[in-house]
Amino acid sequence: MRLRVDSVLLLGSYLALLLLVTLWHGLLVPPQQGSTAWVLAIAVVPLALPLAGLLRGNPRSHIWASLLALLYLLHGAGEVVANPAERWLGLLEVLLSLSVFCNALLFVRWQAWAAPKPARR
């Protein structure tokens, strides 16, 4: 039961983070210099990489997703401090990336506990 709830929370926050980053850099605050496509590629593609493994319940994908979430946490924290106009977007990114980080690690931990233990001699 815990794995199912945590998996739903993880996928919800992960998809929300993916949507937030896409909307933020694509529609809400497009880049002033350069191409929007390049900025979206740099911001969205790393999040899209472990998505298939997350949907399958692969523990390695969960670990990679938690590590990627730390990058987005740093980006959001930087925007909160440095850019008052986009502070609310940065704060939302921080909250979603923290949720992804915690839920991904909890999923891996609880899945390891749920696995059958080998018999000891």
XYZ file of N, CA, C and O in Angstrom:
484
model
N 0.824 -1.199 0.000
C 0.000 0.000 0.000
C 0.866 1.259 0.000
O 0.577 2.199 -0.716
N 1.926 1.257 0.840
C 2.808 2.431 0.892
C 3.483 2.668 -0.442
O 3.634 3.810 -0.863
N 3.900 1.579 -1.098
C 4.546 1.716 -2.403
C 3.602 2.326 -3.421
O 4.012 3.159 -4.233
N 2.355 1.922 -3.406
C 1.377 2.429 -4.374
C 1.124 3.928 -4.154
O 1.112 4.701 -5.101
N 0.911 4.325 -2.913
C 0.672 5.736 -2.603
C 1.894 6.569 -2.951
O 1.785 7.637 -3.561
N 3.068 6.075 -2.591
C 4.285 6.819 -2.870
C 4.535 6.914 -4.373
O 4.980 7.954 -4.866
N 4.230 5.863 -5.100
C 4.408 5.887 -6.544
C 3.482 6.913 -7.191
O 3.897 7.653 -8.095
N 2.251 6.991 -6.716
C 1.308 7.986 -7.253
C 1.770 9.398 -6.916
O 1.732 10.301 -7.768
N 2.222 9.615 -5.691
C 2.727 10.932 -5.302
C 3.962 11.320 -6.116
O 4.107 12.467 -6.549
N 4.852 10.357 -6.312
C 6.058 10.616 -7.086
C 5.718 10.975 -8.523
O 6.207 11.973 -9.058
N 4.898 10.170 -9.169
C 4.558 10.442 -10.566
C 3.796 11.753 -10.714
O 4.019 12.505 -11.663
N 2.922 12.052 -9.770
C 2.203 13.325 -9.818
C 3.126 14.524 -9.697
O 3.035 15.470 -10.480
N 4.026 14.478 -8.741
C 4.943 15.607 -8.564
C 5.962 15.678 -9.693
O 6.363 16.763 -10.119
N 6.367 14.520 -10.222
C 7.326 14.504 -11.327
C 6.707 15.096 -12.588
O 7.318 15.923 -13.265
N 5.486 14.682 -12.893
C 4.812 15.226 -14.067
C 4.479 16.703 -13.886
O 4.533 17.484 -14.834
N 4.141 17.100 -12.665
C 3.889 18.521 -12.392
C 5.167 19.341 -12.562
O 5.130 20.457 -13.106
N 6.307 18.798 -12.122
C 7.577 19.487 -12.312
C 7.918 19.596 -13.791
O 8.356 20.640 -14.264
N 7.684 18.535 -14.531
C 7.916 18.544 -15.979
C 7.023 19.585 -16.666
O 7.484 20.361 -17.518
N 5.774 19.639 -16.277
C 4.849 20.619 -16.838
C 5.236 22.043 -16.448
O 5.197 22.959 -17.274
N 5.621 22.238 -15.200
C 6.031 23.563 -14.734
C 7.228 24.075 -15.517
O 7.234 25.222 -15.977
N 8.243 23.245 -15.666
C 9.448 23.668 -16.383
C 9.126 23.978 -17.843
O 9.597 24.971 -18.404
N 8.278 23.159 -18.453
C 7.896 23.389 -19.839
C 7.123 24.698 -19.994
O 7.419 25.504 -20.885
N 6.142 24.925 -19.131
C 5.367 26.162 -19.213
C 6.190 27.385 -18.857
O 6.048 28.443 -19.477
N 7.031 27.251 -17.852
C 7.837 28.372 -17.393
C 8.749 28.875 -18.505
O 8.772 30.053 -18.816
N 9.503 27.971 -19.092
C 10.489 28.384 -20.097
C 9.915 28.462 -21.505
O 10.553 29.007 -22.398
N 8.722 27.908 -21.719
C 8.130 27.935 -23.043
C 7.094 29.024 -23.235
O 7.060 29.679 -24.271
N 6.242 29.249 -22.213
C 5.144 30.190 -22.378
C 5.159 31.365 -21.410
O 4.983 32.511 -21.818
N 5.342 31.085 -20.135
C 5.216 32.145 -19.137
C 6.332 33.172 -19.214
O 6.074 34.380 -19.203
N 7.566 32.706 -19.262
C 8.725 33.604 -19.340
C 9.682 33.049 -20.395
O 10.691 32.434 -20.068
N 9.368 33.271 -21.679
C 10.274 32.752 -22.719
C 11.606 33.491 -22.672
O 11.689 34.634 -22.195
N 12.659 32.865 -23.149
C 13.979 33.510 -23.104
C 14.006 34.772 -23.969
O 13.411 34.831 -25.029
N 14.714 35.792 -23.479
C 14.804 37.052 -24.203
C 15.837 36.982 -25.314
O 15.738 37.689 -26.302
N 16.836 36.158 -25.125
C 17.868 35.984 -26.145
C 17.933 34.508 -26.516
O 17.793 33.649 -25.672
N 18.168 34.246 -27.772
C 18.313 32.869 -28.192
C 16.987 32.223 -28.514
O 15.942 32.859 -28.552
N 17.054 30.937 -28.726
C 15.888 30.175 -29.153
C 15.187 29.532 -27.961
O 15.825 28.982 -27.067
N 13.874 29.574 -27.990
C 13.089 28.915 -26.953
C 13.275 27.403 -27.010
O 13.283 26.732 -25.980
N 13.469 26.881 -28.212
C 13.635 25.431 -28.362
C 14.888 24.938 -27.643
O 14.865 23.872 -27.012
N 15.972 25.667 -27.718
C 17.204 25.251 -27.027
C 17.028 25.289 -25.520
O 17.479 24.388 -24.811
N 16.395 26.333 -25.036
C 16.177 26.437 -23.587
C 15.271 25.307 -23.108
O 15.529 24.693 -22.075
N 14.228 25.026 -23.867
C 13.346 23.913 -23.499
C 14.079 22.579 -23.554
O 13.872 21.712 -22.703
N 14.931 22.411 -24.555
C 15.687 21.155 -24.661
C 16.600 20.971 -23.460
O 16.688 19.877 -22.902
N 17.252 22.026 -23.044
C 18.165 21.938 -21.904
C 17.394 21.734 -20.600
O 17.847 21.021 -19.699
N 16.206 22.326 -20.489
C 15.448 22.259 -19.242
C 14.554 21.024 -19.135
O 14.362 20.495 -18.038
N 14.018 20.543 -20.258
C 13.002 19.489 -20.202
C 13.562 18.100 -20.493
O 13.129 17.117 -19.880
N 14.510 17.989 -21.397
C 15.016 16.668 -21.794
C 15.587 15.877 -20.615
O 15.297 14.685 -20.493
N 16.368 16.481 -19.714
C 16.845 15.679 -18.573
C 15.710 15.094 -17.730
O 15.818 13.979 -17.226
N 14.609 15.825 -17.606
C 13.479 15.294 -16.843
C 12.763 14.169 -17.585
O 12.174 13.281 -16.962
N 12.809 14.204 -18.889
C 12.097 13.184 -19.667
C 12.851 11.851 -19.711
O 12.239 10.815 -19.972
N 14.145 11.862 -19.452
C 14.940 10.633 -19.580
C 14.503 9.502 -18.648
O 14.320 8.376 -19.100
N 14.327 9.716 -17.346
C 13.963 8.577 -16.486
C 12.464 8.293 -16.407
O 12.036 7.441 -15.653
N 11.656 8.987 -17.211
C 10.206 8.862 -17.080
C 9.701 7.442 -17.368
O 8.850 6.924 -16.643
N 10.224 6.799 -18.406
C 9.774 5.438 -18.724
C 10.096 4.472 -17.588
O 9.286 3.608 -17.234
N 11.278 4.606 -16.996
C 11.646 3.745 -15.871
C 10.808 4.013 -14.635
O 10.507 3.088 -13.871
N 10.417 5.262 -14.432
C 9.540 5.578 -13.307
C 8.184 4.926 -13.481
O 7.602 4.416 -12.517
N 7.692 4.937 -14.694
C 6.389 4.319 -14.946
C 6.431 2.806 -14.764
O 5.446 2.197 -14.359
N 7.589 2.190 -15.030
C 7.740 0.741 -14.844
C 8.079 0.370 -13.398
O 8.058 -0.794 -13.036
N 8.466 1.337 -12.575
C 8.838 1.047 -11.191
C 10.275 0.600 -11.036
O 10.606 -0.114 -10.087
N 11.143 1.003 -11.946
C 12.557 0.639 -11.902
C 13.265 1.441 -10.802
O 13.257 2.667 -10.830
N 13.893 0.776 -9.832
C 14.552 1.504 -8.736
C 15.683 2.416 -9.209
O 15.881 3.492 -8.655
N 16.427 2.002 -10.230
C 17.506 2.861 -10.718
C 16.967 4.152 -11.313
O 17.580 5.210 -11.154
N 15.855 4.079 -11.983
C 15.243 5.291 -12.532
C 14.784 6.217 -11.410
O 14.874 7.439 -11.538
N 14.322 5.636 -10.329
C 13.918 6.444 -9.183
C 15.123 7.158 -8.566
O 15.032 8.316 -8.167
N 16.227 6.462 -8.489
C 17.438 7.089 -7.944
C 17.904 8.221 -8.853
O 18.241 9.312 -8.392
N 17.915 7.983 -10.170
C 18.310 9.039 -11.105
C 17.351 10.219 -11.056
O 17.761 11.378 -11.155
N 16.067 9.940 -10.914
C 15.083 11.023 -10.813
C 15.322 11.861 -9.561
O 15.189 13.090 -9.591
N 15.701 11.213 -8.472
C 15.974 11.970 -7.241
C 17.204 12.855 -7.407
O 17.239 13.986 -6.924
N 18.217 12.345 -8.112
C 19.411 13.157 -8.347
C 19.119 14.325 -9.291
O 19.619 15.439 -9.090
N 18.311 14.086 -10.303
C 17.922 15.169 -11.208
C 17.098 16.225 -10.482
O 17.202 17.417 -10.769
N 16.267 15.784 -9.556
C 15.437 16.727 -8.810
C 16.287 17.720 -8.032
O 15.887 18.874 -7.847
N 17.463 17.297 -7.606
C 18.343 18.222 -6.883
C 18.813 19.372 -7.774
O 18.969 20.496 -7.302
N 19.027 19.089 -9.055
C 19.406 20.167 -9.980
C 18.284 21.193 -10.114
O 18.529 22.406 -10.127
N 17.066 20.709 -10.208
C 15.930 21.623 -10.328
C 15.663 22.342 -9.002
O 15.179 23.466 -8.997
N 15.982 21.706 -7.901
C 15.897 22.368 -6.600
C 16.854 23.551 -6.546
O 16.485 24.647 -6.108
N 18.075 23.335 -7.021
C 19.057 24.425 -7.035
C 18.624 25.550 -7.970
O 18.772 26.730 -7.646
N 18.090 25.193 -9.116
C 17.626 26.213 -10.056
C 16.485 27.030 -9.443
O 16.478 28.255 -9.515
N 15.531 26.353 -8.839
C 14.416 27.053 -8.216
C 14.847 27.935 -7.065
O 14.362 29.063 -6.922
N 15.775 27.443 -6.251
C 16.268 28.257 -5.134
C 17.001 29.493 -5.648
O 16.870 30.578 -5.078
N 17.749 29.340 -6.715
C 18.421 30.493 -7.309
C 17.441 31.516 -7.839
O 17.645 32.727 -7.694
N 16.373 31.060 -8.450
C 15.354 31.991 -8.957
C 14.605 32.678 -7.820
O 14.234 33.837 -7.943
N 14.372 31.977 -6.737
C 13.704 32.594 -5.584
C 14.530 33.743 -5.045
O 14.009 34.815 -4.723
N 15.826 33.550 -4.972
C 16.703 34.573 -4.404
C 16.988 35.694 -5.400
O 16.970 36.872 -5.046
N 17.226 35.350 -6.655
C 17.764 36.317 -7.607
C 16.711 37.045 -8.433
O 16.990 38.129 -8.936
N 15.529 36.487 -8.591
C 14.576 37.060 -9.527
C 13.211 37.252 -8.862
O 12.382 36.343 -8.858
N 12.949 38.440 -8.338
C 11.675 38.660 -7.637
C 10.445 38.484 -8.525
O 9.389 38.081 -8.051
N 10.571 38.760 -9.819
C 9.421 38.641 -10.710
C 8.990 37.190 -10.892
O 7.810 36.911 -11.110
N 9.930 36.268 -10.794
C 9.627 34.845 -10.991
C 9.768 34.046 -9.703
O 9.918 32.828 -9.728
N 9.684 34.728 -8.592
C 9.882 34.072 -7.293
C 8.868 32.957 -7.057
O 9.207 31.893 -6.553
N 7.625 33.178 -7.418
C 6.596 32.162 -7.182
C 6.842 30.922 -8.024
O 6.568 29.806 -7.573
N 7.361 31.100 -9.237
C 7.693 29.939 -10.058
C 8.867 29.159 -9.460
O 8.864 27.927 -9.443
N 9.851 29.885 -8.960
C 10.996 29.238 -8.319
C 10.585 28.486 -7.069
O 11.066 27.374 -6.806
N 9.694 29.084 -6.288
C 9.228 28.417 -5.072
C 8.441 27.153 -5.397
O 8.609 26.120 -4.745
N 7.624 27.229 -6.429
C 6.888 26.043 -6.861
C 7.836 24.963 -7.355
O 7.645 23.772 -7.069
N 8.894 25.346 -8.059
C 9.889 24.386 -8.526
C 10.622 23.743 -7.352
O 10.887 22.542 -7.359
N 10.932 24.525 -6.346
C 11.593 23.989 -5.153
C 10.690 22.963 -4.463
O 11.134 21.870 -4.102
N 9.425 23.291 -4.289
C 8.502 22.380 -3.609
C 8.296 21.084 -4.399
O 8.312 19.991 -3.821
N 8.132 21.206 -5.701
C 7.932 20.007 -6.516
C 9.191 19.144 -6.570
O 9.102 17.918 -6.498
N 10.341 19.772 -6.682
C 11.573 18.978 -6.738
C 11.865 18.315 -5.391
O 12.371 17.184 -5.356
N 11.522 18.964 -4.292
C 11.660 18.315 -2.982
C 10.719 17.116 -2.866
O 11.090 16.079 -2.310
N 9.523 17.270 -3.390
C 8.578 16.156 -3.370
C 9.088 14.988 -4.211
O 9.001 13.829 -3.789
N 9.629 15.280 -5.388
C 10.191 14.221 -6.231
C 11.347 13.543 -5.513
O 11.441 12.313 -5.474
N 12.247 14.324 -4.943
C 13.418 13.774 -4.252
C 13.002 12.840 -3.119
O 13.451 11.691 -3.044
N 12.139 13.319 -2.245
C 11.743 12.515 -1.079
C 10.955 11.278 -1.483
O 11.205 10.179 -0.982
N 9.998 11.429 -2.388
C 9.176 10.287 -2.784
C 9.970 9.248 -3.553
O 9.717 8.049 -3.411
N 10.926 9.676 -4.369
C 11.741 8.701 -5.115
C 12.603 7.875 -4.159
O 12.703 6.657 -4.300
N 13.217 8.532 -3.194
C 14.043 7.785 -2.242
C 13.206 6.892 -1.333
O 13.618 5.775 -1.010
N 12.039 7.370 -0.926
C 11.162 6.518 -0.119
C 10.697 5.300 -0.904
O 10.601 4.203 -0.358
N 10.416 5.488 -2.189
C 9.997 4.358 -3.014
C 11.087 3.296 -3.066
O 10.817 2.108 -2.897
N 12.315 3.715 -3.289
C 13.426 2.758 -3.359
C 13.606 2.055 -2.019
O 13.802 0.840 -1.963
N 13.516 2.799 -0.943
C 13.702 2.208 0.384
C 12.596 1.213 0.712
O 12.860 0.102 1.182
N 11.351 1.603 0.464
C 10.241 0.712 0.780
C 10.211 -0.502 -0.147
O 9.799 -1.587 0.259
N 10.647 -0.333 -1.384
C 10.704 -1.472 -2.287
C 11.772 -2.466 -1.827
O 11.583 -3.672 -1.913
N 12.875 -1.955 -1.314
C 13.921 -2.844 -0.790
C 13.425 -3.592 0.443
O 13.756 -4.765 0.641
N 12.652 -2.932 1.285
C 12.105 -3.603 2.468
C 11.075 -4.647 2.089
O 10.925 -5.672 2.760
N 10.329 -4.392 1.022
C 9.270 -5.321 0.615
C 9.821 -6.546 -0.120
O 9.138 -7.556 -0.220
N 11.045 -6.456 -0.608
C 11.644 -7.580 -1.337
C 11.894 -8.742 -0.372
O 12.273 -8.533 0.787
N 11.729 -9.967 -0.851
C 11.994 -11.107 0.026
C 13.486 -11.183 0.378
O 14.347 -10.978 -0.462
N 13.744 -11.462 1.624
C 15.115 -11.552 2.119
C 15.670 -12.966 1.870
O 14.943 -13.949 2.046
N 16.936 -13.071 1.493
C 17.512 -14.410 1.338
C 17.662 -15.098 2.693
O 17.881 -14.451 3.720
N 17.540 -16.390 2.678
C 17.648 -17.165 3.925
C 19.085 -17.144 4.423
O 20.023 -17.283 3.650
N 19.242 -16.984 5.735
C 20.581 -16.999 6.352
C 20.895 -18.398 6.836
O 20.031 -19.158 7.243
N 22.162 -18.715 6.817
C 22.573 -20.053 7.277
C 22.906 -20.048 8.718
O 23.342 -19.259 9.368
